[in-house]
Amino acid sequence: MIDAVIIEDSELARFELEHQLKAHPRVRLVGQAGDVDSGVELIEREAPQLAFLDIDLPGGDAFVLLERLVHVPQIIFTTAYEHFALRAFDVNTVDYLLKPIEPERLARAIAKLDAEPEPTPAARSPDAPIYVKDGEHCWLVKPREIRLVEAVGNYSRLYFGTHSPMIYRALGAIEAQMDPAVFFRASRSHLVNLNYVDQISPWTNGGLQLTMKGGGDVEVSRRQSLRLKELLSL
């Protein structure tokens, strides 16, 4: 069973999609919303595994909504505008449906869920994807793919793959979302994924220097160096 929500500003479109979903008993509808604010509230409250998400919404758009989420479910975009398709697929969605939604097309989108392990709230918790938007570029990034997070004022820069976008979120808020067994606060400005540490070297004033896989060095403060040595039994 997959818990799903519909976020769509048209009441008629919500009704039509709800009706079509009755042909797919594996998908259980747990809520509906009609704008960005209520959509964020609904997803954070119900923690669905799937969201049918309209792109053009009151209070912003689907990409604004995704940026505000802590836990991002799988997404099936629904919209009347074909020009959104390329941008939508930049965030690794399950599928993209043009309205009016054809029953056969909906069935194919849901079939794609069958090809993936069914998500559960427990499975989403330490590795729930983070929605990242930088200009016109969007990503859904698994925490395990992030090797380093760097504080830049009120923003944070995330390093993953060949990308290093900034998001408007404090480093402490990101740290709270991460698995403490994997991510270590090296200093006030850096949060590192220990799985990406290639080398640990002594540094000035009793600190340490981390050489990261993929390039770059991170200095660890003296206090945090003691914690890291204890954590890693150095």
mmCIF file of N, CA and C in Angstrom, residues 64-176:
data_model
loop_
_atom_site.group_PDB
_atom_site.id
_atom_site.type_symbol
_atom_site.label_atom_id
_atom_site.label_comp_id
_atom_site.label_asym_id
_atom_site.label_seq_id
_atom_site.Cartn_x
_atom_site.Cartn_y
_atom_site.Cartn_z
ATOM 1 N N VAL A 64 8.569 25.749 -5.495
ATOM 2 C CA VAL A 64 8.600 26.474 -4.218
ATOM 3 C C VAL A 64 8.169 25.547 -3.090
ATOM 4 N N LEU A 65 7.102 24.782 -3.335
ATOM 5 C CA LEU A 65 6.614 23.837 -2.323
ATOM 6 C C LEU A 65 7.700 22.818 -1.965
ATOM 7 N N LEU A 66 8.332 22.238 -2.967
ATOM 8 C CA LEU A 66 9.347 21.227 -2.712
ATOM 9 C C LEU A 66 10.519 21.773 -1.921
ATOM 10 N N GLU A 67 10.856 23.030 -2.190
ATOM 11 C CA GLU A 67 11.993 23.639 -1.500
ATOM 12 C C GLU A 67 11.733 23.800 -0.008
ATOM 13 N N ARG A 68 10.465 23.863 0.377
ATOM 14 C CA ARG A 68 10.114 24.072 1.784
ATOM 15 C C ARG A 68 9.985 22.770 2.562
ATOM 16 N N LEU A 69 10.036 21.642 1.892
ATOM 17 C CA LEU A 69 9.827 20.361 2.567
ATOM 18 C C LEU A 69 11.093 19.867 3.239
ATOM 19 N N VAL A 70 10.916 19.215 4.372
ATOM 20 C CA VAL A 70 12.016 18.513 5.022
ATOM 21 C C VAL A 70 12.150 17.119 4.422
ATOM 22 N N HIS A 71 11.028 16.413 4.280
ATOM 23 C CA HIS A 71 11.018 15.077 3.680
ATOM 24 C C HIS A 71 10.224 15.146 2.382
ATOM 25 N N VAL A 72 10.856 14.746 1.288
ATOM 26 C CA VAL A 72 10.234 14.841 -0.032
ATOM 27 C C VAL A 72 9.766 13.457 -0.475
ATOM 28 N N PRO A 73 8.461 13.288 -0.731
ATOM 29 C CA PRO A 73 7.988 11.992 -1.220
ATOM 30 C C PRO A 73 8.319 11.815 -2.698
ATOM 31 N N GLN A 74 8.016 10.653 -3.227
ATOM 32 C CA GLN A 74 8.082 10.478 -4.670
ATOM 33 C C GLN A 74 7.028 11.388 -5.300
ATOM 34 N N ILE A 75 7.345 11.899 -6.487
ATOM 35 C CA ILE A 75 6.481 12.892 -7.118
ATOM 36 C C ILE A 75 6.001 12.408 -8.477
ATOM 37 N N ILE A 76 4.698 12.536 -8.717
ATOM 38 C CA ILE A 76 4.124 12.456 -10.059
ATOM 39 C C ILE A 76 3.536 13.826 -10.345
ATOM 40 N N PHE A 77 4.167 14.573 -11.244
ATOM 41 C CA PHE A 77 3.678 15.901 -11.575
ATOM 42 C C PHE A 77 2.436 15.800 -12.453
ATOM 43 N N THR A 78 1.501 16.707 -12.232
ATOM 44 C CA THR A 78 0.301 16.813 -13.065
ATOM 45 C C THR A 78 0.148 18.271 -13.459
ATOM 46 N N THR A 79 0.026 18.540 -14.740
ATOM 47 C CA THR A 79 -0.093 19.930 -15.187
ATOM 48 C C THR A 79 -0.678 19.979 -16.581
ATOM 49 N N ALA A 80 -1.225 21.125 -16.926
ATOM 50 C CA ALA A 80 -1.750 21.327 -18.269
ATOM 51 C C ALA A 80 -0.708 21.919 -19.204
ATOM 52 N N TYR A 81 0.487 22.204 -18.669
ATOM 53 C CA TYR A 81 1.494 22.928 -19.442
ATOM 54 C C TYR A 81 2.692 22.045 -19.747
ATOM 55 N N GLU A 82 2.864 21.702 -21.005
ATOM 56 C CA GLU A 82 3.909 20.781 -21.419
ATOM 57 C C GLU A 82 5.303 21.373 -21.243
ATOM 58 N N HIS A 83 5.421 22.710 -21.262
ATOM 59 C CA HIS A 83 6.751 23.316 -21.205
ATOM 60 C C HIS A 83 7.416 23.139 -19.842
ATOM 61 N N PHE A 84 6.650 22.684 -18.830
ATOM 62 C CA PHE A 84 7.256 22.427 -17.523
ATOM 63 C C PHE A 84 7.977 21.078 -17.475
ATOM 64 N N ALA A 85 7.781 20.237 -18.491
ATOM 65 C CA ALA A 85 8.211 18.845 -18.395
ATOM 66 C C ALA A 85 9.707 18.701 -18.157
ATOM 67 N N LEU A 86 10.522 19.402 -18.919
ATOM 68 C CA LEU A 86 11.968 19.246 -18.804
ATOM 69 C C LEU A 86 12.438 19.624 -17.404
ATOM 70 N N ARG A 87 11.929 20.729 -16.884
ATOM 71 C CA ARG A 87 12.335 21.156 -15.547
ATOM 72 C C ARG A 87 11.852 20.169 -14.500
ATOM 73 N N ALA A 88 10.659 19.613 -14.702
ATOM 74 C CA ALA A 88 10.132 18.660 -13.728
ATOM 75 C C ALA A 88 11.007 17.429 -13.641
ATOM 76 N N PHE A 89 11.488 16.938 -14.767
ATOM 77 C CA PHE A 89 12.303 15.742 -14.728
ATOM 78 C C PHE A 89 13.683 16.002 -14.157
ATOM 79 N N ASP A 90 14.081 17.262 -14.032
ATOM 80 C CA ASP A 90 15.335 17.582 -13.373
ATOM 81 C C ASP A 90 15.310 17.184 -11.902
ATOM 82 N N VAL A 91 14.129 17.042 -11.303
ATOM 83 C CA VAL A 91 14.052 16.672 -9.893
ATOM 84 C C VAL A 91 13.742 15.188 -9.710
ATOM 85 N N ASN A 92 14.053 14.381 -10.729
ATOM 86 C CA ASN A 92 13.973 12.927 -10.624
ATOM 87 C C ASN A 92 12.590 12.440 -10.211
ATOM 88 N N THR A 93 11.588 12.915 -10.877
ATOM 89 C CA THR A 93 10.229 12.512 -10.553
ATOM 90 C C THR A 93 9.931 11.113 -11.077
ATOM 91 N N VAL A 94 8.881 10.506 -10.512
ATOM 92 C CA VAL A 94 8.426 9.209 -11.008
ATOM 93 C C VAL A 94 7.878 9.359 -12.416
ATOM 94 N N ASP A 95 7.061 10.410 -12.635
ATOM 95 C CA ASP A 95 6.482 10.626 -13.962
ATOM 96 C C ASP A 95 5.907 12.035 -14.049
ATOM 97 N N TYR A 96 5.444 12.367 -15.233
ATOM 98 C CA TYR A 96 4.925 13.695 -15.545
ATOM 99 C C TYR A 96 3.677 13.498 -16.394
ATOM 100 N N LEU A 97 2.527 13.906 -15.877
ATOM 101 C CA LEU A 97 1.247 13.676 -16.554
ATOM 102 C C LEU A 97 0.628 14.989 -17.007
ATOM 103 N N LEU A 98 0.234 15.023 -18.273
ATOM 104 C CA LEU A 98 -0.457 16.203 -18.793
ATOM 105 C C LEU A 98 -1.963 16.057 -18.567
ATOM 106 N N LYS A 99 -2.583 17.157 -18.124
ATOM 107 C CA LYS A 99 -4.035 17.164 -17.932
ATOM 108 C C LYS A 99 -4.719 17.543 -19.245
ATOM 109 N N PRO A 100 -5.910 16.974 -19.504
ATOM 110 C CA PRO A 100 -6.602 15.969 -18.684
ATOM 111 C C PRO A 100 -5.866 14.637 -18.709
ATOM 112 N N ILE A 101 -5.804 14.001 -17.535
ATOM 113 C CA ILE A 101 -5.029 12.776 -17.384
ATOM 114 C C ILE A 101 -5.798 11.598 -17.970
ATOM 115 N N GLU A 102 -5.148 10.874 -18.866
ATOM 116 C CA GLU A 102 -5.752 9.687 -19.459
ATOM 117 C C GLU A 102 -5.539 8.489 -18.536
ATOM 118 N N PRO A 103 -6.565 7.660 -18.351
ATOM 119 C CA PRO A 103 -6.444 6.506 -17.441
ATOM 120 C C PRO A 103 -5.258 5.603 -17.778
ATOM 121 N N GLU A 104 -5.003 5.387 -19.083
ATOM 122 C CA GLU A 104 -3.886 4.520 -19.473
ATOM 123 C C GLU A 104 -2.552 5.146 -19.073
ATOM 124 N N ARG A 105 -2.461 6.470 -19.202
ATOM 125 C CA ARG A 105 -1.215 7.158 -18.856
ATOM 126 C C ARG A 105 -0.987 7.129 -17.343
ATOM 127 N N LEU A 106 -2.065 7.285 -16.573
ATOM 128 C CA LEU A 106 -1.960 7.185 -15.117
ATOM 129 C C LEU A 106 -1.517 5.793 -14.714
ATOM 130 N N ALA A 107 -2.056 4.776 -15.363
ATOM 131 C CA ALA A 107 -1.698 3.394 -15.044
ATOM 132 C C ALA A 107 -0.214 3.146 -15.298
ATOM 133 N N ARG A 108 0.323 3.716 -16.378
ATOM 134 C CA ARG A 108 1.745 3.531 -16.670
ATOM 135 C C ARG A 108 2.610 4.219 -15.612
ATOM 136 N N ALA A 109 2.158 5.387 -15.148
ATOM 137 C CA ALA A 109 2.919 6.101 -14.116
ATOM 138 C C ALA A 109 2.947 5.293 -12.822
ATOM 139 N N ILE A 110 1.812 4.745 -12.429
ATOM 140 C CA ILE A 110 1.741 3.956 -11.207
ATOM 141 C C ILE A 110 2.534 2.667 -11.344
ATOM 142 N N ALA A 111 2.565 2.114 -12.559
ATOM 143 C CA ALA A 111 3.346 0.895 -12.796
ATOM 144 C C ALA A 111 4.826 1.132 -12.541
ATOM 145 N N LYS A 112 5.287 2.365 -12.740
ATOM 146 C CA LYS A 112 6.694 2.673 -12.475
ATOM 147 C C LYS A 112 7.012 2.529 -10.988
ATOM 148 N N LEU A 113 6.010 2.738 -10.146
ATOM 149 C CA LEU A 113 6.217 2.545 -8.706
ATOM 150 C C LEU A 113 6.472 1.085 -8.397
ATOM 151 N N ASP A 114 5.871 0.189 -9.183
ATOM 152 C CA ASP A 114 6.051 -1.242 -8.948
ATOM 153 C C ASP A 114 7.477 -1.681 -9.232
ATOM 154 N N ALA A 115 8.197 -0.893 -10.044
ATOM 155 C CA ALA A 115 9.563 -1.265 -10.406
ATOM 156 C C ALA A 115 10.562 -0.863 -9.337
ATOM 157 N N GLU A 116 10.098 -0.103 -8.336
ATOM 158 C CA GLU A 116 10.979 0.370 -7.285
ATOM 159 C C GLU A 116 10.533 -0.218 -5.948
ATOM 160 N N PRO A 117 11.439 -0.387 -4.979
ATOM 161 C CA PRO A 117 11.028 -0.857 -3.655
ATOM 162 C C PRO A 117 10.024 0.105 -3.043
ATOM 163 N N GLU A 118 8.980 -0.433 -2.476
ATOM 164 C CA GLU A 118 7.957 0.421 -1.884
ATOM 165 C C GLU A 118 8.520 1.158 -0.682
ATOM 166 N N PRO A 119 8.459 2.507 -0.711
ATOM 167 C CA PRO A 119 9.056 3.249 0.396
ATOM 168 C C PRO A 119 8.225 3.137 1.655
ATOM 169 N N THR A 120 8.862 3.215 2.789
ATOM 170 C CA THR A 120 8.176 3.223 4.071
ATOM 171 C C THR A 120 8.686 4.397 4.872
ATOM 172 N N PRO A 121 7.912 4.909 5.829
ATOM 173 C CA PRO A 121 8.401 6.015 6.637
ATOM 174 C C PRO A 121 9.725 5.712 7.300
ATOM 175 N N ALA A 122 9.937 4.479 7.771
ATOM 176 C CA ALA A 122 11.204 4.150 8.421
ATOM 177 C C ALA A 122 12.351 4.224 7.435
ATOM 178 N N ALA A 123 12.094 3.774 6.178
ATOM 179 C CA ALA A 123 13.164 3.783 5.189
ATOM 180 C C ALA A 123 13.499 5.200 4.767
ATOM 181 N N ARG A 124 12.519 6.101 4.825
ATOM 182 C CA ARG A 124 12.764 7.459 4.373
ATOM 183 C C ARG A 124 13.551 8.261 5.402
ATOM 184 N N SER A 125 13.480 7.850 6.668
ATOM 185 C CA SER A 125 13.930 8.735 7.710
ATOM 186 C C SER A 125 15.379 9.190 7.614
ATOM 187 N N PRO A 126 16.414 8.269 7.662
ATOM 188 C CA PRO A 126 17.731 8.891 7.668
ATOM 189 C C PRO A 126 18.185 9.302 6.293
ATOM 190 N N ASP A 127 17.541 8.798 5.246
ATOM 191 C CA ASP A 127 18.026 9.075 3.906
ATOM 192 C C ASP A 127 16.928 9.694 3.044
ATOM 193 N N ALA A 128 16.019 10.445 3.676
ATOM 194 C CA ALA A 128 14.985 11.131 2.913
ATOM 195 C C ALA A 128 15.629 12.146 1.992
ATOM 196 N N PRO A 129 15.238 12.182 0.721
ATOM 197 C CA PRO A 129 15.890 13.099 -0.209
ATOM 198 C C PRO A 129 15.661 14.555 0.156
ATOM 199 N N ILE A 130 16.658 15.369 -0.139
ATOM 200 C CA ILE A 130 16.594 16.808 0.091
ATOM 201 C C ILE A 130 16.368 17.496 -1.244
ATOM 202 N N TYR A 131 15.362 18.352 -1.290
ATOM 203 C CA TYR A 131 15.110 19.103 -2.511
ATOM 204 C C TYR A 131 16.049 20.301 -2.559
ATOM 205 N N VAL A 132 16.775 20.424 -3.659
ATOM 206 C CA VAL A 132 17.761 21.491 -3.834
ATOM 207 C C VAL A 132 17.440 22.249 -5.116
ATOM 208 N N LYS A 133 17.307 23.545 -4.987
ATOM 209 C CA LYS A 133 17.029 24.402 -6.138
ATOM 210 C C LYS A 133 18.048 25.522 -6.163
ATOM 211 N N ASP A 134 18.716 25.685 -7.301
ATOM 212 C CA ASP A 134 19.699 26.752 -7.482
ATOM 213 C C ASP A 134 19.445 27.363 -8.845
ATOM 214 N N GLY A 135 18.796 28.519 -8.860
ATOM 215 C CA GLY A 135 18.399 29.121 -10.129
ATOM 216 C C GLY A 135 17.357 28.252 -10.807
ATOM 217 N N GLU A 136 17.620 27.880 -12.053
ATOM 218 C CA GLU A 136 16.695 27.037 -12.802
ATOM 219 C C GLU A 136 17.009 25.549 -12.646
ATOM 220 N N HIS A 137 18.034 25.219 -11.881
ATOM 221 C CA HIS A 137 18.429 23.821 -11.717
ATOM 222 C C HIS A 137 17.844 23.263 -10.426
ATOM 223 N N CYS A 138 17.326 22.038 -10.505
ATOM 224 C CA CYS A 138 16.694 21.401 -9.358
ATOM 225 C C CYS A 138 17.204 19.968 -9.229
ATOM 226 N N TRP A 139 17.345 19.525 -7.993
ATOM 227 C CA TRP A 139 17.770 18.154 -7.728
ATOM 228 C C TRP A 139 17.005 17.620 -6.526
ATOM 229 N N LEU A 140 16.805 16.302 -6.499
ATOM 230 C CA LEU A 140 16.424 15.581 -5.286
ATOM 231 C C LEU A 140 17.638 14.756 -4.895
ATOM 232 N N VAL A 141 18.271 15.109 -3.795
ATOM 233 C CA VAL A 141 19.559 14.519 -3.433
ATOM 234 C C VAL A 141 19.416 13.659 -2.187
ATOM 235 N N LYS A 142 19.871 12.427 -2.265
ATOM 236 C CA LYS A 142 19.925 11.578 -1.083
ATOM 237 C C LYS A 142 21.079 12.051 -0.194
ATOM 238 N N PRO A 143 20.876 12.134 1.124
ATOM 239 C CA PRO A 143 21.963 12.573 2.019
ATOM 240 C C PRO A 143 23.253 11.797 1.831
ATOM 241 N N ARG A 144 23.153 10.499 1.551
ATOM 242 C CA ARG A 144 24.379 9.709 1.399
ATOM 243 C C ARG A 144 25.208 10.159 0.199
ATOM 244 N N GLU A 145 24.603 10.911 -0.733
ATOM 245 C CA GLU A 145 25.325 11.398 -1.907
ATOM 246 C C GLU A 145 26.044 12.711 -1.629
ATOM 247 N N ILE A 146 25.746 13.343 -0.496
ATOM 248 C CA ILE A 146 26.344 14.634 -0.147
ATOM 249 C C ILE A 146 27.637 14.383 0.632
ATOM 250 N N ARG A 147 28.740 14.906 0.138
ATOM 251 C CA ARG A 147 30.013 14.673 0.827
ATOM 252 C C ARG A 147 30.365 15.787 1.798
ATOM 253 N N LEU A 148 29.821 16.992 1.567
ATOM 254 C CA LEU A 148 30.185 18.134 2.404
ATOM 255 C C LEU A 148 29.088 19.184 2.334
ATOM 256 N N VAL A 149 28.825 19.817 3.480
ATOM 257 C CA VAL A 149 27.921 20.971 3.536
ATOM 258 C C VAL A 149 28.688 22.115 4.185
ATOM 259 N N GLU A 150 28.665 23.268 3.550
ATOM 260 C CA GLU A 150 29.441 24.420 4.003
ATOM 261 C C GLU A 150 28.517 25.604 4.269
ATOM 262 N N ALA A 151 28.642 26.218 5.448
ATOM 263 C CA ALA A 151 27.836 27.384 5.786
ATOM 264 C C ALA A 151 28.373 28.609 5.038
ATOM 265 N N VAL A 152 27.433 29.353 4.429
ATOM 266 C CA VAL A 152 27.772 30.602 3.737
ATOM 267 C C VAL A 152 26.740 31.635 4.186
ATOM 268 N N GLY A 153 27.011 32.297 5.304
ATOM 269 C CA GLY A 153 26.024 33.211 5.865
ATOM 270 C C GLY A 153 24.785 32.452 6.285
ATOM 271 N N ASN A 154 23.620 32.928 5.818
ATOM 272 C CA ASN A 154 22.361 32.256 6.117
ATOM 273 C C ASN A 154 22.079 31.106 5.152
ATOM 274 N N TYR A 155 22.981 30.881 4.210
ATOM 275 C CA TYR A 155 22.818 29.830 3.216
ATOM 276 C C TYR A 155 23.746 28.666 3.545
ATOM 277 N N SER A 156 23.541 27.563 2.856
ATOM 278 C CA SER A 156 24.436 26.417 2.950
ATOM 279 C C SER A 156 24.744 25.936 1.541
ATOM 280 N N ARG A 157 26.004 25.610 1.317
ATOM 281 C CA ARG A 157 26.418 25.057 0.024
ATOM 282 C C ARG A 157 26.581 23.549 0.161
ATOM 283 N N LEU A 158 25.908 22.812 -0.712
ATOM 284 C CA LEU A 158 25.961 21.358 -0.694
ATOM 285 C C LEU A 158 26.873 20.865 -1.810
ATOM 286 N N TYR A 159 27.763 19.949 -1.474
ATOM 287 C CA TYR A 159 28.667 19.375 -2.459
ATOM 288 C C TYR A 159 28.268 17.922 -2.707
ATOM 289 N N PHE A 160 27.860 17.620 -3.936
ATOM 290 C CA PHE A 160 27.510 16.252 -4.314
ATOM 291 C C PHE A 160 27.798 16.088 -5.808
ATOM 292 N N GLY A 161 28.363 14.947 -6.159
ATOM 293 C CA GLY A 161 28.742 14.739 -7.554
ATOM 294 C C GLY A 161 29.649 15.859 -8.029
ATOM 295 N N THR A 162 29.284 16.453 -9.164
ATOM 296 C CA THR A 162 30.040 17.596 -9.684
ATOM 297 C C THR A 162 29.341 18.917 -9.365
ATOM 298 N N HIS A 163 28.340 18.877 -8.502
ATOM 299 C CA HIS A 163 27.518 20.051 -8.227
ATOM 300 C C HIS A 163 27.838 20.639 -6.851
ATOM 301 N N SER A 164 27.618 21.940 -6.714
ATOM 302 C CA SER A 164 27.803 22.613 -5.415
ATOM 303 C C SER A 164 26.836 23.788 -5.288
ATOM 304 N N PRO A 165 25.525 23.524 -5.349
ATOM 305 C CA PRO A 165 24.544 24.597 -5.246
ATOM 306 C C PRO A 165 24.383 25.094 -3.814
ATOM 307 N N MET A 166 23.800 26.293 -3.674
ATOM 308 C CA MET A 166 23.489 26.840 -2.358
ATOM 309 C C MET A 166 21.984 26.825 -2.151
ATOM 310 N N ILE A 167 21.575 26.581 -0.901
ATOM 311 C CA ILE A 167 20.168 26.626 -0.548
ATOM 312 C C ILE A 167 19.994 27.536 0.665
ATOM 313 N N TYR A 168 18.812 28.115 0.770
ATOM 314 C CA TYR A 168 18.533 29.024 1.883
ATOM 315 C C TYR A 168 18.083 28.197 3.077
ATOM 316 N N ARG A 169 19.072 27.597 3.749
ATOM 317 C CA ARG A 169 18.800 26.797 4.935
ATOM 318 C C ARG A 169 20.054 26.805 5.796
ATOM 319 N N ALA A 170 19.890 27.027 7.082
ATOM 320 C CA ALA A 170 21.046 27.097 7.976
ATOM 321 C C ALA A 170 21.706 25.732 8.104
ATOM 322 N N LEU A 171 23.009 25.747 8.357
ATOM 323 C CA LEU A 171 23.760 24.500 8.489
ATOM 324 C C LEU A 171 23.211 23.643 9.629
ATOM 325 N N GLY A 172 22.817 24.272 10.736
ATOM 326 C CA GLY A 172 22.277 23.527 11.864
ATOM 327 C C GLY A 172 21.002 22.785 11.517
ATOM 328 N N ALA A 173 20.155 23.401 10.677
ATOM 329 C CA ALA A 173 18.904 22.752 10.276
ATOM 330 C C ALA A 173 19.190 21.538 9.407
ATOM 331 N N ILE A 174 20.190 21.636 8.551
ATOM 332 C CA ILE A 174 20.562 20.501 7.711
ATOM 333 C C ILE A 174 21.168 19.394 8.569
ATOM 334 N N GLU A 175 22.022 19.773 9.518
ATOM 335 C CA GLU A 175 22.642 18.790 10.405
ATOM 336 C C GLU A 175 21.583 17.987 11.163
ATOM 337 N N ALA A 176 20.520 18.656 11.597
ATOM 338 C CA ALA A 176 19.461 17.984 12.358
ATOM 339 C C ALA A 176 18.749 16.927 11.535
#
